[in-house]
């Protein structure tokens, strides 16, 4: 499992049961590119879906990730205990 987590409680993950060394390198390079782009672009949350849950979208040269809140943070948001 590869996990990209950023400030604010947003995260994205990919699951691969038995990645090869080359796949591990590709996942790590992708996560580093997305992380650097997140920092440089000052990405901000936007709302999506029927519940208008906050997500952060990061896109670089051909790579894209949608970072979502954890389940506890999503519940806090829905109950009004967490803001964007």
Tab-separated table of C-alpha atoms in Angstrom:
chain	number	residue	atom	x	y	z
A	1	UNK	CA	0.000	0.000	0.000
A	2	UNK	CA	1.281	3.447	-0.912
A	3	UNK	CA	-0.063	6.441	0.976
A	4	UNK	CA	0.215	10.145	0.141
A	5	UNK	CA	-0.878	12.341	3.029
A	6	UNK	CA	-0.776	16.144	3.177
A	7	UNK	CA	-1.423	18.843	5.738
A	8	UNK	CA	-5.062	19.224	6.649
A	9	UNK	CA	-5.893	15.540	6.976
A	10	UNK	CA	-6.250	14.768	3.266
A	11	UNK	CA	-4.808	11.530	1.891
A	12	UNK	CA	-4.831	9.169	-1.090
A	13	UNK	CA	-3.649	5.608	-1.254
A	14	UNK	CA	-3.045	2.852	-3.762
A	15	UNK	CA	-3.143	-0.846	-2.969
A	16	UNK	CA	-0.925	-3.365	-4.711
A	17	UNK	CA	-0.532	-6.819	-3.166
A	18	UNK	CA	2.939	-7.676	-4.415
A	19	UNK	CA	4.568	-4.868	-6.400
A	20	UNK	CA	7.810	-5.438	-8.255
A	21	UNK	CA	10.836	-3.264	-7.514
A	22	UNK	CA	10.097	-1.239	-10.654
A	23	UNK	CA	6.472	-0.657	-9.574
A	24	UNK	CA	7.620	0.462	-6.119
A	25	UNK	CA	9.988	2.962	-7.734
A	26	UNK	CA	7.170	4.252	-9.977
A	27	UNK	CA	4.769	4.661	-7.035
A	28	UNK	CA	7.378	6.533	-5.012
A	29	UNK	CA	8.314	8.822	-7.909
A	30	UNK	CA	4.633	9.573	-8.560
A	31	UNK	CA	3.968	10.369	-4.895
A	32	UNK	CA	7.008	12.651	-4.716
A	33	UNK	CA	5.903	14.505	-7.898
A	34	UNK	CA	2.375	14.922	-6.534
A	35	UNK	CA	3.654	16.035	-3.114
A	36	UNK	CA	5.982	18.639	-4.610
A	37	UNK	CA	3.197	19.917	-6.861
A	38	UNK	CA	0.856	20.142	-3.845
A	39	UNK	CA	3.355	22.303	-1.956
A	40	UNK	CA	4.217	24.531	-4.926
A	41	UNK	CA	0.647	25.055	-6.114
A	42	UNK	CA	-0.875	25.679	-2.670
A	43	UNK	CA	-3.763	23.380	-3.579
A	44	UNK	CA	-7.004	24.164	-1.788
A	45	UNK	CA	-9.977	21.927	-1.023
A	46	UNK	CA	-12.985	21.912	-3.299
A	47	UNK	CA	-16.340	20.236	-2.763
A	48	UNK	CA	-17.600	17.240	-4.690
A	49	UNK	CA	-20.531	14.860	-4.788
A	50	UNK	CA	-24.005	15.022	-3.330
A	51	UNK	CA	-22.754	15.596	0.202
A	52	UNK	CA	-20.330	18.270	-1.046
A	53	UNK	CA	-17.446	16.616	0.793
A	54	UNK	CA	-14.118	18.418	0.559
A	55	UNK	CA	-11.387	16.919	-1.645
A	56	UNK	CA	-8.023	18.148	-2.871
A	57	UNK	CA	-7.147	17.450	-6.512
A	58	UNK	CA	-3.518	17.344	-7.568
A	59	UNK	CA	-2.469	16.861	-11.174
A	60	UNK	CA	0.972	16.793	-12.755
A	61	UNK	CA	2.308	15.540	-16.079
A	62	UNK	CA	-0.103	12.660	-16.596
A	63	UNK	CA	-0.529	11.865	-12.886
A	64	UNK	CA	-3.593	12.803	-10.926
A	65	UNK	CA	-4.641	12.149	-7.365
A	66	UNK	CA	-7.787	12.966	-5.428
A	67	UNK	CA	-7.054	13.322	-1.735
A	68	UNK	CA	-9.945	12.739	0.634
A	69	UNK	CA	-10.531	13.164	4.339
A	70	UNK	CA	-10.290	10.188	6.671
A	71	UNK	CA	-13.569	8.614	7.802
A	72	UNK	CA	-13.430	10.294	11.255
A	73	UNK	CA	-12.678	13.694	9.683
A	74	UNK	CA	-15.501	13.193	7.149
A	75	UNK	CA	-17.929	12.540	9.997
A	76	UNK	CA	-16.683	15.643	11.834
A	77	UNK	CA	-17.212	17.675	8.642
A	78	UNK	CA	-20.753	16.339	8.178
A	79	UNK	CA	-21.595	17.133	11.815
A	80	UNK	CA	-20.235	20.656	11.451
A	81	UNK	CA	-17.309	20.065	13.796
A	82	UNK	CA	-14.707	20.524	11.066
A	83	UNK	CA	-14.454	23.269	8.459
A	84	UNK	CA	-12.576	23.473	5.193
